[in-house]
Amino acid sequence: MCNTNCCSNPKGKAGTKTAIHSEDRSDIIPTPDSQLYPYEVIEEIADFITKGSGMRPRIGIICGSGLGSLADMIQDPKIFEYEKIPNFPVSTVEGHAGRLVVGTLEGATVMAMQGRFHFYEGYPLAKCSMPVRVMKLCGVEYLFATNAAGGINPRFAVGDIMLMHDHVNMLGFAGNSPLQGPNDPRFGPRFPALVNSYNKDLINKAIEIGKAMGIESNIHVGVYSCLGGPNYETIAELKALRMMGVDAVGMSTVHEVITARHCDMKVFAFSLITNKCATEYSDKKDEEANHEEVMAVAKNRQKACCELVSRLIREIHMASP
Ligand SMILES: O=P(O)(O)O[C@H]1O[C@H](CO)[C@@H](O)[C@H]1O
């Protein structure tokens, strides 16, 4: 008989169709990476952070390229280098320091990733967004995801901030997802809905904050798309993205948002437009994106990004301390 006692099929008996056991998933495309971080491992990492910091953070922040200063605002920080966190990957990209910072900001308990993981670094999507599940088990209710992105919408200028209200998941179009592989319902459902993933109240509050900061003309609401990278896009790709209604393009965030929505976190995300993407052919060399420019613009605009984030966190905290 079946040695897992889950069916009555004699195992391997000639002429008998053997049932597929829930434990035996050798029949599916191997997706071992999605199983690298089972619930118990995520729980261990979360325990390490909550015990090490003595806090259960309520808001999680992911700092985009060159936006590590968002985490520098945190008061009484407890800093965890990624290398010292059990089972954590390491950051390999310039502008992503590789530290988790836990503390308070505007009175709220927060944890910030000063350095995210990208698909092009060689990490599978499940690994890239694993820290979001760690945040969830640490107690995080709100994910603030930030990124540097190329502006495709011709109305966007370098230095503008685009509040994300939706995304086009190009990696998903190609059959890749951080949720691929067996689903653990302790995190969320097999088939999560993604309409209204970006919290409307937080977008509206951010627009009001932009007005109060006097930067309303630099604030937009739009659609982000994540490509695999690390190469920047071709003109034909950028034209295609524009036709699809994409306003800004990058190589991150979407899989983090999918993971956050899967486990029912509220999401706020924005793109700092660090370069304008060319959508017409020309010989101009300065239209080529490069990471140095991305970093320089992020550095220049870090003050505005920090103020937007801290004011929004203050509002969340004041509304429900
Ligand atoms: O999305 P973040 O991490 O902000 O970084 C963006 O900047 C890098 C390219 O310059 C890419 O990693 C792109 O995704």
CSV table of C-alpha atoms and ligand atoms in Angstrom, one decimal:
chain,number,residue,atom,x,y,z
A,1,MET,CA,0.0,0.0,0.0
A,2,CYS,CA,0.9,3.6,-0.3
A,3,ASN,CA,3.5,4.3,2.3
A,4,THR,CA,2.2,7.7,3.1
A,5,ASN,CA,-1.3,6.4,3.9
A,6,CYS,CA,-2.9,9.0,1.7
A,7,CYS,CA,-4.6,6.7,-0.8
A,8,SER,CA,-5.3,3.1,-1.4
A,9,ASN,CA,-3.1,2.6,-4.4
A,10,PRO,CA,-0.5,-0.1,-4.1
A,11,LYS,CA,2.7,1.7,-4.9
A,12,GLY,CA,4.2,0.7,-8.2
A,13,LYS,CA,1.8,-2.2,-8.9
A,14,ALA,CA,1.9,-2.9,-12.6
A,15,GLY,CA,-1.1,-1.6,-14.5
A,16,THR,CA,-2.3,0.6,-11.6
A,17,LYS,CA,-2.2,4.3,-12.0
A,18,THR,CA,-0.3,5.6,-8.9
A,19,ALA,CA,-1.8,8.7,-7.3
A,20,ILE,CA,0.3,11.8,-7.1
A,21,HIS,CA,1.0,12.3,-3.4
A,22,SER,CA,0.9,15.8,-2.0
A,23,GLU,CA,4.4,15.3,-0.6
A,24,ASP,CA,5.8,14.0,-3.9
A,25,ARG,CA,5.9,16.8,-6.4
A,26,SER,CA,8.5,15.3,-8.7
A,27,ASP,CA,5.9,15.5,-11.4
A,28,ILE,CA,6.1,19.3,-11.6
A,29,ILE,CA,8.7,21.5,-13.2
A,30,PRO,CA,11.4,21.7,-10.5
A,31,THR,CA,10.9,24.9,-8.6
A,32,PRO,CA,13.1,24.2,-5.6
A,33,ASP,CA,13.8,27.9,-5.1
A,34,SER,CA,10.3,28.6,-4.1
A,35,GLN,CA,10.7,26.0,-1.5
A,36,LEU,CA,14.0,27.2,-0.2
A,37,TYR,CA,12.1,29.4,2.2
A,38,PRO,CA,9.4,27.3,3.9
A,39,TYR,CA,7.2,29.0,6.5
A,40,GLU,CA,9.4,27.7,9.4
A,41,VAL,CA,12.6,29.2,7.9
A,42,ILE,CA,10.9,32.6,7.4
A,43,GLU,CA,9.7,32.3,11.0
A,44,GLU,CA,13.2,31.7,12.2
A,45,ILE,CA,14.5,34.8,10.3
A,46,ALA,CA,11.7,36.9,11.7
A,47,ASP,CA,12.3,35.6,15.2
A,48,PHE,CA,16.0,36.5,14.8
A,49,ILE,CA,15.0,40.1,13.9
A,50,THR,CA,12.3,40.7,16.4
A,51,LYS,CA,14.3,39.2,19.3
A,52,GLY,CA,17.5,40.9,18.2
A,53,SER,CA,15.7,44.3,17.9
A,54,GLY,CA,13.2,43.9,20.7
A,55,MET,CA,10.6,45.2,18.3
A,56,ARG,CA,7.7,44.1,16.2
A,57,PRO,CA,7.8,46.6,13.3
A,58,ARG,CA,4.5,47.8,11.8
A,59,ILE,CA,5.8,49.3,8.6
A,60,GLY,CA,8.3,47.8,6.2
A,61,ILE,CA,10.4,50.0,3.8
A,62,ILE,CA,12.3,48.8,0.8
A,63,CYS,CA,14.9,51.3,-0.3
A,64,GLY,CA,15.4,51.7,-4.1
A,65,SER,CA,18.7,52.3,-5.8
A,66,GLY,CA,20.4,55.3,-4.2
A,67,LEU,CA,17.5,55.7,-1.8
A,68,GLY,CA,19.2,54.1,1.2
A,69,SER,CA,18.9,57.4,3.1
A,70,LEU,CA,15.3,56.5,3.8
A,71,ALA,CA,16.6,54.0,6.3
A,72,ASP,CA,19.0,56.6,7.7
A,73,MET,CA,16.0,58.5,9.1
A,74,ILE,CA,15.2,55.7,11.5
A,75,GLN,CA,15.7,56.5,15.2
A,76,ASP,CA,17.4,54.2,17.7
A,77,PRO,CA,18.3,51.9,14.9
A,78,LYS,CA,19.2,48.3,15.4
A,79,ILE,CA,21.2,47.3,12.3
A,80,PHE,CA,21.4,43.8,10.9
A,81,GLU,CA,24.0,43.2,8.2
A,82,TYR,CA,22.5,40.8,5.6
A,83,GLU,CA,25.5,38.4,6.0
A,84,LYS,CA,24.8,38.1,9.7
A,85,ILE,CA,21.1,37.2,9.3
A,86,PRO,CA,20.6,33.4,9.0
A,87,ASN,CA,19.5,32.3,5.5
A,88,PHE,CA,19.6,35.8,4.1
A,89,PRO,CA,21.0,36.6,0.6
A,90,VAL,CA,23.6,39.3,0.1
A,91,SER,CA,23.2,42.6,-1.9
A,92,THR,CA,25.5,42.8,-4.9
A,93,VAL,CA,24.4,46.1,-6.5
A,94,GLU,CA,26.0,49.5,-6.0
A,95,GLY,CA,23.6,51.7,-4.1
A,96,HIS,CA,22.2,48.8,-2.1
A,97,ALA,CA,24.1,48.6,1.2
A,98,GLY,CA,22.9,45.2,2.4
A,99,ARG,CA,21.5,46.0,5.9
A,100,LEU,CA,18.2,45.7,7.6
A,101,VAL,CA,17.5,48.6,9.9
A,102,VAL,CA,14.8,48.4,12.6
A,103,GLY,CA,13.7,51.2,14.8
A,104,THR,CA,11.2,54.0,14.9
A,105,LEU,CA,10.2,56.7,12.5
A,106,GLU,CA,7.7,59.4,13.3
A,107,GLY,CA,6.7,57.3,16.3
A,108,ALA,CA,5.9,54.2,14.3
A,109,THR,CA,7.9,51.0,14.5
A,110,VAL,CA,9.6,50.3,11.2
A,111,MET,CA,12.0,48.0,9.5
A,112,ALA,CA,13.9,49.0,6.3
A,113,MET,CA,15.8,47.1,3.8
A,114,GLN,CA,18.8,49.2,2.8
A,115,GLY,CA,19.4,47.0,-0.3
A,116,ARG,CA,17.0,44.8,-2.2
A,117,PHE,CA,17.5,41.7,-4.3
A,118,HIS,CA,17.0,41.7,-8.0
A,119,PHE,CA,16.3,38.9,-10.4
A,120,TYR,CA,19.3,39.9,-12.6
A,121,GLU,CA,21.6,39.3,-9.6
A,122,GLY,CA,20.9,35.6,-10.2
A,123,TYR,CA,18.3,35.3,-7.4
A,124,PRO,CA,15.0,33.6,-8.2
A,125,LEU,CA,12.0,35.8,-7.7
A,126,ALA,CA,10.9,33.9,-4.6
A,127,LYS,CA,14.3,34.7,-3.1
A,128,CYS,CA,14.1,38.4,-4.2
A,129,SER,CA,10.9,38.9,-2.4
A,130,MET,CA,11.5,36.5,0.6
A,131,PRO,CA,12.2,39.5,2.9
A,132,VAL,CA,8.6,40.7,2.4
A,133,ARG,CA,7.4,37.5,4.1
A,134,VAL,CA,9.9,38.0,6.8
A,135,MET,CA,8.4,41.5,7.3
A,136,LYS,CA,5.0,39.9,7.5
A,137,LEU,CA,6.0,37.5,10.2
A,138,CYS,CA,7.8,40.3,12.1
A,139,GLY,CA,4.4,42.0,12.3
A,140,VAL,CA,4.5,44.4,9.3
A,141,GLU,CA,1.1,45.6,8.1
A,142,TYR,CA,2.2,48.2,5.5
A,143,LEU,CA,4.9,47.8,2.8
A,144,PHE,CA,6.5,50.9,1.4
A,145,ALA,CA,8.4,49.9,-1.7
A,146,THR,CA,10.5,52.5,-3.5
A,147,ASN,CA,12.6,52.3,-6.7
A,148,ALA,CA,14.6,54.2,-9.2
A,149,ALA,CA,13.0,54.0,-12.6
A,150,GLY,CA,13.2,55.3,-16.2
A,151,GLY,CA,10.4,57.6,-17.2
A,152,ILE,CA,8.5,56.5,-20.3
A,153,ASN,CA,5.6,58.9,-20.0
A,154,PRO,CA,6.7,62.0,-21.9
A,155,ARG,CA,5.2,64.3,-19.2
A,156,PHE,CA,7.6,63.0,-16.6
A,157,ALA,CA,10.8,64.9,-15.8
A,158,VAL,CA,14.0,63.6,-14.2
A,159,GLY,CA,13.6,63.9,-10.4
A,160,ASP,CA,9.8,63.5,-10.5
A,161,ILE,CA,8.1,61.0,-8.2
A,162,MET,CA,5.5,58.6,-9.6
A,163,LEU,CA,3.1,57.1,-7.1
A,164,MET,CA,2.5,53.6,-8.4
A,165,HIS,CA,-1.2,52.8,-8.8
A,166,ASP,CA,-0.7,49.7,-10.9
A,167,HIS,CA,1.9,47.6,-12.6
A,168,VAL,CA,2.5,45.5,-15.7
A,169,ASN,CA,4.4,42.3,-14.7
A,170,MET,CA,6.6,41.5,-17.7
A,171,LEU,CA,8.3,38.7,-15.8
A,172,GLY,CA,4.9,37.3,-15.1
A,173,PHE,CA,4.0,37.5,-18.8
A,174,ALA,CA,7.0,35.2,-19.3
A,175,GLY,CA,5.7,32.7,-16.8
A,176,ASN,CA,7.8,33.7,-13.8
A,177,SER,CA,6.3,34.5,-10.4
A,178,PRO,CA,7.5,34.7,-6.8
A,179,LEU,CA,4.5,32.5,-5.9
A,180,GLN,CA,5.4,29.7,-8.3
A,181,GLY,CA,5.5,26.3,-6.8
A,182,PRO,CA,3.5,24.8,-4.0
A,183,ASN,CA,1.4,27.3,-2.1
A,184,ASP,CA,1.5,27.6,1.7
A,185,PRO,CA,-1.9,28.9,2.8
A,186,ARG,CA,-0.3,30.3,6.0
A,187,PHE,CA,1.0,33.0,3.8
A,188,GLY,CA,-2.0,33.4,1.5
A,189,PRO,CA,-4.3,31.9,-1.1
A,190,ARG,CA,-3.2,29.9,-4.2
A,191,PHE,CA,-4.8,32.5,-6.5
A,192,PRO,CA,-4.4,36.0,-5.1
A,193,ALA,CA,-6.3,38.8,-6.8
A,194,LEU,CA,-4.1,41.9,-7.6
A,195,VAL,CA,-6.7,44.5,-8.6
A,196,ASN,CA,-6.4,47.4,-6.2
A,197,SER,CA,-3.0,46.2,-5.0
A,198,TYR,CA,-1.8,49.8,-4.4
A,199,ASN,CA,-3.7,51.3,-1.5
A,200,LYS,CA,-5.8,54.2,-2.8
A,201,ASP,CA,-6.0,56.0,0.6
A,202,LEU,CA,-2.2,56.0,0.9
A,203,ILE,CA,-1.9,57.3,-2.7
A,204,ASN,CA,-4.4,60.1,-2.0
A,205,LYS,CA,-2.6,61.0,1.3
A,206,ALA,CA,0.7,61.1,-0.6
A,207,ILE,CA,-0.8,63.5,-3.2
A,208,GLU,CA,-1.9,65.8,-0.4
A,209,ILE,CA,1.6,65.6,1.2
A,210,GLY,CA,3.1,66.4,-2.2
A,211,LYS,CA,0.9,69.5,-2.2
A,212,ALA,CA,1.9,70.5,1.3
A,213,MET,CA,5.5,70.1,0.4
A,214,GLY,CA,5.0,72.3,-2.7
A,215,ILE,CA,6.1,69.7,-5.1
A,216,GLU,CA,2.7,68.8,-6.6
A,217,SER,CA,3.9,69.4,-10.1
A,218,ASN,CA,6.6,66.8,-9.6
A,219,ILE,CA,4.2,64.1,-8.3
A,220,HIS,CA,2.4,61.8,-10.7
A,221,VAL,CA,0.3,58.7,-10.4
A,222,GLY,CA,1.1,55.9,-12.9
A,223,VAL,CA,1.9,52.4,-14.0
A,224,TYR,CA,5.3,50.7,-13.4
A,225,SER,CA,6.6,47.8,-15.3
A,226,CYS,CA,9.4,45.4,-14.1
A,227,LEU,CA,11.7,43.9,-16.7
A,228,GLY,CA,14.4,41.3,-15.9
A,229,GLY,CA,17.4,43.5,-16.6
A,230,PRO,CA,20.3,44.0,-16.0
A,231,ASN,CA,20.4,45.6,-19.5
A,232,TYR,CA,18.3,48.7,-20.0
A,233,GLU,CA,15.6,48.6,-22.6
A,234,THR,CA,15.7,48.9,-26.3
A,235,ILE,CA,13.7,51.7,-28.0
A,236,ALA,CA,11.4,49.1,-29.5
A,237,GLU,CA,10.7,47.7,-26.0
A,238,LEU,CA,10.1,51.1,-24.6
A,239,LYS,CA,7.7,51.9,-27.4
A,240,ALA,CA,5.9,48.7,-26.8
A,241,LEU,CA,5.7,49.4,-23.0
A,242,ARG,CA,4.3,52.9,-23.7
A,243,MET,CA,1.6,51.4,-26.0
A,244,MET,CA,0.7,49.1,-23.1
A,245,GLY,CA,0.1,52.1,-20.8
A,246,VAL,CA,3.3,51.9,-18.8
A,247,ASP,CA,4.6,55.2,-17.4
A,248,ALA,CA,7.9,54.1,-15.8
A,249,VAL,CA,10.2,51.1,-16.1
A,250,GLY,CA,12.5,49.3,-13.7
A,251,MET,CA,13.8,45.9,-12.6
A,252,SER,CA,12.3,45.4,-9.2
A,253,THR,CA,9.3,46.0,-6.9
A,254,VAL,CA,6.6,44.1,-8.8
A,255,HIS,CA,7.5,40.7,-7.3
A,256,GLU,CA,7.7,42.3,-3.8
A,257,VAL,CA,4.2,43.8,-4.2
A,258,ILE,CA,2.8,40.4,-5.4
A,259,THR,CA,4.3,38.7,-2.3
A,260,ALA,CA,3.0,41.5,0.0
A,261,ARG,CA,-0.5,41.3,-1.4
A,262,HIS,CA,-0.5,37.5,-1.3
A,263,CYS,CA,0.0,37.8,2.5
A,264,ASP,CA,-2.5,40.7,2.7
A,265,MET,CA,-0.2,43.6,3.5
A,266,LYS,CA,-1.2,47.2,2.5
A,267,VAL,CA,1.1,48.5,-0.2
A,268,PHE,CA,2.4,51.9,-1.0
A,269,ALA,CA,5.0,52.2,-3.7
A,270,PHE,CA,6.7,55.0,-5.7
A,271,SER,CA,9.3,55.4,-8.4
A,272,LEU,CA,11.8,58.1,-8.5
A,273,ILE,CA,12.3,59.0,-12.1
A,274,THR,CA,16.0,59.0,-12.5
A,275,ASN,CA,16.2,59.1,-16.3
A,276,LYS,CA,14.0,59.8,-19.2
A,277,CYS,CA,13.6,56.8,-21.6
A,278,ALA,CA,13.9,57.5,-25.3
A,279,THR,CA,11.0,56.2,-27.2
A,280,GLU,CA,12.1,57.5,-30.6
A,281,TYR,CA,15.3,56.6,-32.5
A,282,SER,CA,18.0,59.2,-32.4
A,283,ASP,CA,21.8,59.5,-32.4
A,284,LYS,CA,21.9,61.3,-29.1
A,285,LYS,CA,24.3,59.5,-26.7
A,286,ASP,CA,22.9,61.2,-23.6
A,287,GLU,CA,19.6,59.2,-24.0
A,288,GLU,CA,21.4,56.0,-22.9
A,289,ALA,CA,20.5,55.1,-19.4
A,290,ASN,CA,23.3,54.3,-16.9
A,291,HIS,CA,23.5,53.4,-13.3
A,292,GLU,CA,25.8,56.3,-12.3
A,293,GLU,CA,23.1,58.8,-13.5
A,294,VAL,CA,20.4,56.8,-11.7
A,295,MET,CA,22.5,57.0,-8.4
A,296,ALA,CA,23.3,60.7,-8.8
A,297,VAL,CA,19.6,61.6,-9.4
A,298,ALA,CA,18.5,59.5,-6.4
A,299,LYS,CA,21.1,61.3,-4.2
A,300,ASN,CA,19.9,64.7,-5.4
A,301,ARG,CA,16.2,63.8,-4.7
A,302,GLN,CA,16.7,61.8,-1.5
A,303,LYS,CA,15.5,64.7,0.7
A,304,ALA,CA,12.1,64.9,-1.0
A,305,CYS,CA,11.7,61.2,-1.0
A,306,CYS,CA,12.6,61.0,2.7
A,307,GLU,CA,10.1,63.8,3.5
A,308,LEU,CA,7.3,62.1,1.6
A,309,VAL,CA,7.9,58.8,3.3
A,310,SER,CA,8.3,60.2,6.8
A,311,ARG,CA,5.1,62.4,6.5
A,312,LEU,CA,3.1,59.5,5.2
A,313,ILE,CA,4.3,57.2,8.0
A,314,ARG,CA,3.4,60.0,10.5
A,315,GLU,CA,-0.1,60.1,9.1
A,316,ILE,CA,-0.5,56.3,9.4
A,317,HIS,CA,0.8,56.3,12.9
A,318,MET,CA,-1.4,59.3,14.0
A,319,ALA,CA,-4.5,57.7,12.5
A,320,SER,CA,-3.9,54.4,14.5
A,321,PRO,CA,-1.0,54.6,16.9
B,1,LIG,O1,14.6,49.2,-8.7
B,1,LIG,P1,15.8,49.7,-7.9
B,1,LIG,O2,16.3,48.7,-7.0
B,1,LIG,O3,15.6,51.0,-7.3
B,1,LIG,O4,17.0,49.8,-9.0
B,1,LIG,C1,16.8,50.3,-10.4
B,1,LIG,O5,18.1,50.8,-10.7
B,1,LIG,C2,18.9,49.8,-11.3
B,1,LIG,C3,19.3,50.2,-12.7
B,1,LIG,O6,20.0,51.4,-12.6
B,1,LIG,C4,18.0,48.5,-11.4
B,1,LIG,O7,18.3,47.7,-10.3
B,1,LIG,C5,16.7,49.1,-11.3
B,1,LIG,O8,15.7,48.2,-10.9
